[in-house]
């Protein structure tokens, strides 16, 4: 057992990118599996793990123990002819890991540049951006059971990854702390993905098209993201608040009768994804402020804290948006962000 410090009545304002006024009854950090087990052995209930706080809405004060994951470190564990396996600490900053991979010449995560948060949270919602998801490079993760303190290895197949989804948002929700993740990255022949969004346009602008390196792609995506998404250091937010709903083609056709320019992306046969941002914008929410919260002026999918918001008023706005989209389109939006 190692010594761990538990603070009482700790403010969560600086520990989540929403910057909401909330606090936790108990708070502790861990930088090793032993320290995590010592926290678990305190027997405080409920308990939960926090990474970078970039995908969480504290709608209320937390009545139990919040444990912040500070397990860092990157290690190449296996070398193959064309690829490497890399194990990274669950508390390692995700973007720092991406930069390490790009600088080391390893491909696979460059499209996931500048996503806030920790490596340990990356499998929770199978983070994704610009045509790549974490499942594409995921090999396995090590996790500690919060009830027993025992270690379990989750292989890719065990994680049941889906669109912004995994077993950790369903059966295993709140039951495990991911302490490390092992990824597979390419060494020489990288599978570059440039078809999504303005990536090619940005690569052309920087003179890197048609033969971009993984570093060019990472830089292009960082540039695009900075121009589109609000920086949580300037204005509190959690990125996209809702998932893009997948609906049967007939529902989309009905929407199209009333909204000629309604966008959609085919997914599986007979199903399409309708951008949640478009649905919300069409209900008049884009740029709308309600008290201390509102929808970001450049992207309706992002809910922001104008400075002094409490979780309850953000939650009210979330519920109002869901109700108005349902009334207008008959589609129920699902939050991507974890509500606590
Ligand atoms: C500006 C901005 C842009 C974003 N862009 C994207 C994007 O492009 N794509 C995307 O997918 N996401 C995006 N996000 C969402 C967010 O960055 C990711 O979901 C990220 O993985 C959250 O990591 P975190 O460490 O901050 O998790 P937290 O917010 O701390 O936690 C989120 C949830 O995961 C659980 N959790 C955290 N760590 C662990 C662990 N080690 N073990 C078990 N459970 C854990 C928590 O209990 C909580 O339920 C964005 C967020 C912001 C603010």
Short mmCIF file of C-alpha atoms and ligand atoms in Angstrom, two decimals:
data_model
loop_
_atom_site.label_atom_id
_atom_site.label_comp_id
_atom_site.label_asym_id
_atom_site.label_seq_id
_atom_site.Cartn_x
_atom_site.Cartn_y
_atom_site.Cartn_z
CA UNK A 1 0.00 0.00 0.00
CA UNK A 2 1.33 3.49 -0.80
CA UNK A 3 0.39 6.74 0.93
CA UNK A 4 -2.33 8.71 -0.82
CA UNK A 5 -3.70 12.12 0.08
CA UNK A 6 -7.44 12.68 0.07
CA UNK A 7 -8.68 16.27 -0.10
CA UNK A 8 -12.16 17.22 1.05
CA UNK A 9 -14.68 19.55 -0.62
CA UNK A 10 -12.45 20.20 -3.62
CA UNK A 11 -13.56 22.55 -6.39
CA UNK A 12 -13.80 20.91 -9.83
CA UNK A 13 -13.71 24.20 -11.76
CA UNK A 14 -10.13 23.78 -13.02
CA UNK A 15 -10.43 20.01 -13.48
CA UNK A 16 -12.94 19.97 -16.37
CA UNK A 17 -12.85 21.86 -19.66
CA UNK A 18 -16.45 23.07 -19.18
CA UNK A 19 -15.19 25.00 -16.12
CA UNK A 20 -18.54 24.54 -14.38
CA UNK A 21 -19.08 25.51 -10.75
CA UNK A 22 -19.07 22.12 -9.05
CA UNK A 23 -17.21 20.38 -6.28
CA UNK A 24 -16.45 16.89 -5.06
CA UNK A 25 -16.69 15.65 -1.47
CA UNK A 26 -13.39 13.75 -1.76
CA UNK A 27 -10.53 14.00 -4.25
CA UNK A 28 -7.30 12.09 -4.76
CA UNK A 29 -4.74 11.55 -7.52
CA UNK A 30 -2.80 8.43 -8.51
CA UNK A 31 0.35 8.04 -10.59
CA UNK A 32 0.71 4.27 -10.28
CA UNK A 33 -1.48 1.18 -10.07
CA UNK A 34 -0.43 0.78 -6.41
CA UNK A 35 -1.60 4.31 -5.58
CA UNK A 36 -4.89 3.65 -7.38
CA UNK A 37 -5.38 0.48 -5.32
CA UNK A 38 -4.69 2.44 -2.12
CA UNK A 39 -7.41 4.92 -3.08
CA UNK A 40 -9.83 2.10 -3.86
CA UNK A 41 -9.07 0.51 -0.48
CA UNK A 42 -10.33 3.63 1.29
CA UNK A 43 -13.76 2.18 0.51
CA UNK A 44 -15.41 5.52 -0.27
CA UNK A 45 -18.61 5.20 -2.27
CA UNK A 46 -19.37 6.26 -4.92
CA UNK A 47 -16.01 6.67 -6.64
CA UNK A 48 -15.08 7.58 -10.19
CA UNK A 49 -12.02 8.28 -12.29
CA UNK A 50 -11.33 11.57 -14.01
CA UNK A 51 -8.87 12.17 -16.83
CA UNK A 52 -8.60 15.60 -18.43
CA UNK A 53 -12.27 16.37 -17.73
CA UNK A 54 -12.90 17.15 -21.41
CA UNK A 55 -15.92 14.91 -21.90
CA UNK A 56 -17.83 15.36 -18.68
CA UNK A 57 -20.69 17.54 -17.50
CA UNK A 58 -20.94 17.86 -13.73
CA UNK A 59 -24.65 18.59 -13.45
CA UNK A 60 -24.43 18.35 -9.64
CA UNK A 61 -21.79 18.32 -6.93
CA UNK A 62 -20.16 14.88 -6.62
CA UNK A 63 -20.85 13.18 -3.29
CA UNK A 64 -18.07 10.58 -3.35
CA UNK A 65 -14.39 10.24 -4.32
CA UNK A 66 -13.00 11.50 -7.61
CA UNK A 67 -9.65 9.95 -8.51
CA UNK A 68 -7.58 11.75 -11.12
CA UNK A 69 -5.42 9.58 -13.34
CA UNK A 70 -1.81 10.82 -13.54
CA UNK A 71 -0.15 7.58 -14.74
CA UNK A 72 2.23 8.74 -17.49
CA UNK A 73 4.79 7.13 -19.77
CA UNK A 74 5.27 5.78 -23.28
CA UNK A 75 7.09 2.53 -24.05
CA UNK A 76 7.62 0.66 -27.32
CA UNK A 77 6.89 -2.90 -26.25
CA UNK A 78 7.23 -4.80 -29.54
CA UNK A 79 8.94 -4.21 -32.88
CA UNK A 80 7.56 -5.91 -35.99
CA UNK A 81 8.78 -5.51 -39.56
CA UNK A 82 6.16 -2.90 -40.47
CA UNK A 83 4.75 -1.79 -37.14
CA UNK A 84 5.33 -1.28 -33.42
CA UNK A 85 3.27 -1.83 -30.31
CA UNK A 86 3.34 1.11 -27.93
CA UNK A 87 2.07 1.01 -24.36
CA UNK A 88 1.07 4.39 -22.93
CA UNK A 89 0.04 5.36 -19.41
CA UNK A 90 -3.68 6.03 -18.96
CA UNK A 91 -3.05 9.48 -17.50
CA UNK A 92 -0.75 10.54 -20.35
CA UNK A 93 -2.05 13.55 -22.28
CA UNK A 94 -3.54 12.28 -25.57
CA UNK A 95 -2.16 15.03 -27.81
CA UNK A 96 1.34 14.68 -26.28
CA UNK A 97 1.17 10.98 -27.18
CA UNK A 98 0.13 11.85 -30.76
CA UNK A 99 3.03 14.34 -31.06
CA UNK A 100 5.43 11.70 -29.72
CA UNK A 101 4.19 9.21 -32.35
CA UNK A 102 4.48 11.75 -35.19
CA UNK A 103 7.96 12.85 -34.09
CA UNK A 104 9.06 9.21 -33.82
CA UNK A 105 7.82 8.58 -37.38
CA UNK A 106 5.05 6.21 -36.28
CA UNK A 107 1.76 6.50 -38.18
CA UNK A 108 -1.86 5.88 -37.28
CA UNK A 109 -2.88 8.59 -34.80
CA UNK A 110 -1.95 11.78 -36.70
CA UNK A 111 -5.62 12.42 -37.61
CA UNK A 112 -6.46 12.40 -33.90
CA UNK A 113 -4.20 15.39 -33.21
CA UNK A 114 -5.31 18.00 -30.68
CA UNK A 115 -8.14 15.98 -29.13
CA UNK A 116 -8.09 17.00 -25.45
CA UNK A 117 -7.97 14.50 -22.60
CA UNK A 118 -6.02 11.45 -21.57
CA UNK A 119 -4.96 8.20 -23.23
CA UNK A 120 -6.94 6.17 -20.65
CA UNK A 121 -10.18 7.85 -21.69
CA UNK A 122 -9.58 7.36 -25.42
CA UNK A 123 -11.23 3.90 -25.60
CA UNK A 124 -14.22 4.97 -23.45
CA UNK A 125 -16.00 6.69 -26.31
CA UNK A 126 -13.68 5.38 -29.05
CA UNK A 127 -12.48 8.90 -29.82
CA UNK A 128 -12.52 9.81 -33.46
CA UNK A 129 -11.81 12.63 -35.88
CA UNK A 130 -11.06 13.16 -39.56
CA UNK A 131 -11.88 9.61 -40.62
CA UNK A 132 -9.92 7.76 -37.89
CA UNK A 133 -11.10 6.24 -34.61
CA UNK A 134 -9.01 4.93 -31.74
CA UNK A 135 -10.27 1.41 -32.47
CA UNK A 136 -8.23 1.51 -35.72
CA UNK A 137 -4.97 1.45 -33.71
CA UNK A 138 -6.12 -0.16 -30.46
CA UNK A 139 -4.58 -3.49 -29.40
CA UNK A 140 -5.55 -3.82 -25.73
CA UNK A 141 -5.80 -1.98 -22.44
CA UNK A 142 -5.10 -2.81 -18.83
CA UNK A 143 -7.81 -1.90 -16.37
CA UNK A 144 -8.33 -2.14 -12.62
CA UNK A 145 -11.69 -3.25 -11.29
CA UNK A 146 -13.00 -0.60 -8.88
CA UNK A 147 -14.65 -3.17 -6.61
CA UNK A 148 -11.93 -5.80 -6.36
CA UNK A 149 -8.76 -3.88 -7.29
CA UNK A 150 -7.94 -6.74 -9.70
CA UNK A 151 -6.33 -6.19 -13.09
CA UNK A 152 -8.08 -7.19 -16.31
CA UNK A 153 -6.83 -7.00 -19.88
CA UNK A 154 -9.40 -5.90 -22.45
CA UNK A 155 -8.51 -6.92 -26.02
CA UNK A 156 -9.97 -5.02 -28.95
CA UNK A 157 -12.75 -7.57 -29.39
CA UNK A 158 -13.73 -7.27 -25.69
CA UNK A 159 -14.21 -3.51 -26.01
CA UNK A 160 -17.14 -3.75 -28.48
CA UNK A 161 -16.20 -0.48 -30.12
CA UNK A 162 -18.83 1.48 -32.02
CA UNK A 163 -19.36 5.08 -33.06
CA UNK A 164 -18.41 7.10 -29.91
CA UNK A 165 -19.17 3.95 -27.99
CA UNK A 166 -17.59 0.98 -26.23
CA UNK A 167 -18.31 -1.52 -23.47
CA UNK A 168 -17.03 1.16 -21.04
CA UNK A 169 -20.13 3.24 -21.77
CA UNK A 170 -22.42 0.23 -21.28
CA UNK A 171 -21.94 -2.98 -19.19
CA UNK A 172 -18.54 -1.90 -17.87
CA UNK A 173 -19.55 1.72 -17.22
CA UNK A 174 -17.96 3.09 -14.05
CA UNK A 175 -16.55 -0.35 -13.14
CA UNK A 176 -12.94 -0.07 -14.35
CA UNK A 177 -10.05 2.36 -14.42
CA UNK A 178 -7.95 2.05 -17.57
CA UNK A 179 -4.34 2.34 -16.45
CA UNK A 180 -2.59 1.81 -19.80
CA UNK A 181 -3.42 1.35 -23.48
CA UNK A 182 -1.38 -0.51 -26.11
CA UNK A 183 -1.60 0.77 -29.68
CA UNK A 184 -0.29 -0.56 -33.00
CA UNK A 185 1.41 2.07 -35.14
CA UNK A 186 2.94 1.81 -38.60
CA UNK A 187 6.68 2.24 -39.10
CA UNK A 188 7.26 2.98 -42.79
CA UNK A 189 4.20 2.44 -44.96
CA UNK A 190 1.58 4.72 -43.44
CA UNK A 191 -2.05 4.56 -44.44
CA UNK A 192 -2.72 8.24 -44.82
CA UNK A 193 -6.33 9.39 -44.54
CA UNK A 194 -6.90 12.76 -46.11
CA UNK A 195 -10.38 12.50 -47.61
CA UNK A 196 -12.22 14.03 -44.67
CA UNK A 197 -13.21 17.71 -44.32
CA UNK A 198 -10.77 20.39 -45.46
CA UNK A 199 -7.63 18.30 -44.97
CA UNK A 200 -6.55 18.25 -48.64
CA UNK A 201 -7.29 21.97 -48.99
CA UNK A 202 -5.11 22.73 -45.96
CA UNK A 203 -2.32 20.42 -47.19
CA UNK A 204 -2.40 22.19 -50.56
CA UNK A 205 -2.23 25.58 -48.82
CA UNK A 206 0.93 24.51 -47.00
CA UNK A 207 2.48 23.03 -50.16
CA UNK A 208 2.40 19.46 -48.82
CA UNK A 209 -0.04 18.00 -51.36
CA UNK A 210 0.06 15.41 -53.06
CA UNK A 211 2.76 13.77 -50.91
CA UNK A 212 2.09 14.72 -47.31
CA UNK A 213 4.00 13.21 -44.38
CA UNK A 214 2.26 12.18 -41.15
CA UNK A 215 3.65 15.39 -39.63
CA UNK A 216 2.02 17.45 -42.43
CA UNK A 217 -1.33 15.79 -41.74
CA UNK A 218 -1.04 16.35 -38.00
CA UNK A 219 -0.21 20.03 -38.53
CA UNK A 220 -3.01 20.51 -41.07
CA UNK A 221 -5.56 18.98 -38.70
CA UNK A 222 -4.32 21.05 -35.77
CA UNK A 223 -4.71 24.18 -37.91
CA UNK A 224 -8.26 23.28 -38.97
CA UNK A 225 -9.32 22.33 -35.44
CA UNK A 226 -7.99 25.59 -33.99
CA UNK A 227 -9.99 27.58 -36.53
CA UNK A 228 -13.24 25.71 -35.88
CA UNK A 229 -13.46 24.70 -32.24
CA UNK A 230 -13.46 26.98 -29.21
CA UNK A 231 -10.36 26.68 -27.02
CA UNK A 232 -11.52 25.51 -23.55
CA UNK A 233 -8.86 27.80 -22.03
CA UNK A 234 -10.80 30.77 -23.49
CA UNK A 235 -14.39 29.51 -23.27
CA UNK A 236 -15.53 26.42 -21.35
CA UNK A 237 -16.82 23.55 -23.50
CA UNK A 238 -16.59 19.80 -24.08
CA UNK A 239 -16.31 19.76 -27.88
CA UNK A 240 -19.25 18.15 -29.68
CA UNK A 241 -21.98 17.65 -27.11
CA UNK A 242 -24.19 15.24 -29.07
CA UNK A 243 -23.60 12.21 -31.28
CA UNK A 244 -24.64 12.42 -34.92
CA UNK A 245 -27.84 10.33 -35.00
CA UNK A 246 -28.09 7.36 -37.34
CA UNK A 247 -31.61 7.01 -38.77
CA UNK A 248 -33.42 4.85 -41.35
CA UNK A 249 -33.32 6.30 -44.87
CA UNK A 250 -37.18 6.82 -44.82
CA UNK A 251 -36.91 9.22 -41.87
CA UNK A 252 -34.26 11.19 -43.70
CA UNK A 253 -36.44 11.34 -46.84
CA UNK A 254 -39.28 12.80 -44.73
CA UNK A 255 -36.91 15.46 -43.36
CA UNK A 256 -35.83 16.21 -46.94
CA UNK A 257 -39.40 16.93 -48.00
CA UNK A 258 -39.40 19.93 -45.65
CA UNK A 259 -35.68 20.77 -45.69
CA UNK A 260 -34.42 20.38 -49.23
CA UNK A 261 -30.75 20.83 -48.30
CA UNK A 262 -30.70 18.46 -45.34
CA UNK A 263 -27.25 16.79 -45.26
CA UNK A 264 -26.67 13.09 -44.61
CA UNK A 265 -23.91 10.45 -44.81
CA UNK A 266 -24.73 6.84 -45.73
CA UNK A 267 -23.59 4.35 -43.09
CA UNK A 268 -24.94 0.80 -43.41
CA UNK A 269 -27.46 -0.18 -46.14
CA UNK A 270 -30.77 1.60 -45.47
CA UNK A 271 -29.30 3.83 -42.74
CA UNK A 272 -27.87 7.35 -42.82
CA UNK A 273 -26.24 9.70 -40.33
CA UNK A 274 -27.68 13.20 -40.08
CA UNK A 275 -25.28 15.79 -38.61
CA UNK A 276 -26.51 16.73 -35.12
CA UNK A 277 -25.08 20.24 -35.61
CA UNK A 278 -27.36 20.78 -38.62
CA UNK A 279 -30.44 19.53 -36.71
CA UNK A 280 -29.69 21.87 -33.78
CA UNK A 281 -28.93 24.81 -36.06
CA UNK A 282 -32.18 24.23 -37.97
CA UNK A 283 -34.06 24.59 -34.67
CA UNK A 284 -32.53 28.05 -34.25
CA UNK A 285 -30.05 27.29 -31.46
CA UNK A 286 -26.78 28.27 -33.15
CA UNK A 287 -25.21 31.23 -31.34
CA UNK A 288 -28.15 31.42 -28.91
CA UNK A 289 -27.27 32.32 -25.32
CA UNK A 290 -29.42 31.26 -22.37
CA UNK A 291 -28.16 32.82 -19.12
CA UNK A 292 -24.55 31.70 -18.62
CA UNK A 293 -24.62 29.00 -21.25
CA UNK A 294 -25.52 28.59 -24.92
CA UNK A 295 -24.64 27.13 -28.33
CA UNK A 296 -21.32 28.21 -29.84
CA UNK A 297 -21.75 30.78 -32.62
CA UNK A 298 -19.51 28.91 -35.12
CA UNK A 299 -20.80 25.37 -34.39
CA UNK A 300 -24.20 24.58 -32.88
CA UNK A 301 -22.99 21.16 -31.72
CA UNK A 302 -20.75 22.75 -29.11
CA UNK A 303 -22.33 23.96 -25.87
CA UNK A 304 -20.34 26.63 -24.07
CA UNK A 305 -20.01 28.11 -20.60
CA UNK A 306 -19.88 31.91 -20.82
CA UNK A 307 -18.06 32.07 -17.52
CA UNK A 308 -20.22 31.41 -14.53
CA UNK A 309 -22.47 28.52 -15.49
CA UNK A 310 -23.60 25.82 -13.12
CA UNK A 311 -24.10 22.27 -14.32
CA UNK A 312 -27.85 22.38 -13.77
CA UNK A 313 -28.38 25.23 -16.24
CA UNK A 314 -26.24 23.52 -18.89
CA UNK A 315 -28.25 20.35 -18.35
CA UNK A 316 -31.49 22.33 -18.78
CA UNK A 317 -30.21 23.71 -22.10
CA UNK A 318 -29.23 20.20 -23.19
CA UNK A 319 -32.75 18.94 -22.39
CA UNK A 320 -34.36 21.89 -24.21
CA UNK A 321 -32.25 21.22 -27.32
CA UNK A 322 -33.13 17.51 -27.26
CA UNK A 323 -36.86 18.35 -26.91
CA UNK A 324 -36.87 20.89 -29.73
CA UNK A 325 -34.99 18.60 -32.17
CA UNK A 326 -37.38 15.78 -31.29
CA UNK A 327 -40.43 18.01 -31.84
CA UNK A 328 -39.15 19.30 -35.21
CA UNK A 329 -37.57 16.14 -36.66
CA UNK A 330 -38.78 13.21 -34.54
CA UNK A 331 -35.14 12.34 -33.76
CA UNK A 332 -33.89 11.98 -30.19
CA UNK A 333 -30.35 13.31 -29.83
CA UNK A 334 -28.01 11.38 -27.58
CA UNK A 335 -25.29 13.19 -25.62
CA UNK A 336 -21.72 12.20 -26.40
CA UNK A 337 -20.58 13.84 -23.15
CA UNK A 338 -20.85 11.90 -19.87
CA UNK A 339 -23.35 13.53 -17.51
CA UNK A 340 -22.58 13.07 -13.79
C1 LIG B 1 -12.48 21.24 -27.62
C2 LIG B 1 -12.77 19.77 -27.59
C3 LIG B 1 -12.69 19.02 -28.74
C4 LIG B 1 -12.96 17.64 -28.72
N1 LIG B 1 -12.86 16.94 -29.88
C5 LIG B 1 -13.10 15.60 -29.88
C6 LIG B 1 -12.99 14.85 -31.09
O1 LIG B 1 -12.63 15.39 -32.15
N2 LIG B 1 -13.28 13.54 -31.05
C7 LIG B 1 -13.65 12.92 -29.89
O2 LIG B 1 -13.89 11.69 -29.93
N3 LIG B 1 -13.75 13.59 -28.74
C8 LIG B 1 -13.49 14.92 -28.70
N4 LIG B 1 -13.61 15.63 -27.53
C9 LIG B 1 -14.04 14.92 -26.31
C10 LIG B 1 -12.87 14.48 -25.38
O3 LIG B 1 -11.69 15.14 -25.71
C11 LIG B 1 -12.63 12.98 -25.45
O4 LIG B 1 -13.81 12.27 -25.16
C12 LIG B 1 -11.54 12.52 -24.47
O5 LIG B 1 -11.21 11.17 -24.72
C13 LIG B 1 -11.92 12.67 -23.00
O6 LIG B 1 -10.77 12.41 -22.24
P1 LIG B 1 -10.64 12.90 -20.75
O7 LIG B 1 -9.39 12.33 -20.20
O8 LIG B 1 -10.77 14.38 -20.68
O9 LIG B 1 -11.91 12.19 -20.09
P2 LIG B 1 -12.81 12.75 -18.90
O10 LIG B 1 -13.66 13.86 -19.40
O11 LIG B 1 -11.97 13.01 -17.70
O12 LIG B 1 -13.74 11.50 -18.63
C14 LIG B 1 -14.73 11.12 -19.55
C15 LIG B 1 -15.36 9.80 -19.10
O13 LIG B 1 -14.40 8.76 -19.18
C16 LIG B 1 -14.17 8.18 -17.89
N5 LIG B 1 -12.73 7.96 -17.79
C17 LIG B 1 -11.74 8.88 -17.92
N6 LIG B 1 -10.55 8.28 -17.80
C18 LIG B 1 -10.78 6.97 -17.57
C19 LIG B 1 -9.96 5.84 -17.34
N7 LIG B 1 -8.62 5.93 -17.31
N8 LIG B 1 -10.54 4.63 -17.13
C20 LIG B 1 -11.90 4.50 -17.15
N9 LIG B 1 -12.74 5.54 -17.34
C21 LIG B 1 -12.18 6.76 -17.57
C22 LIG B 1 -14.66 9.20 -16.87
O14 LIG B 1 -15.06 8.58 -15.66
C23 LIG B 1 -15.83 9.83 -17.64
O15 LIG B 1 -16.97 9.02 -17.52
C24 LIG B 1 -13.34 17.01 -27.51
C25 LIG B 1 -13.41 17.77 -26.33
C26 LIG B 1 -13.12 19.13 -26.36
C27 LIG B 1 -13.19 19.93 -25.09
#
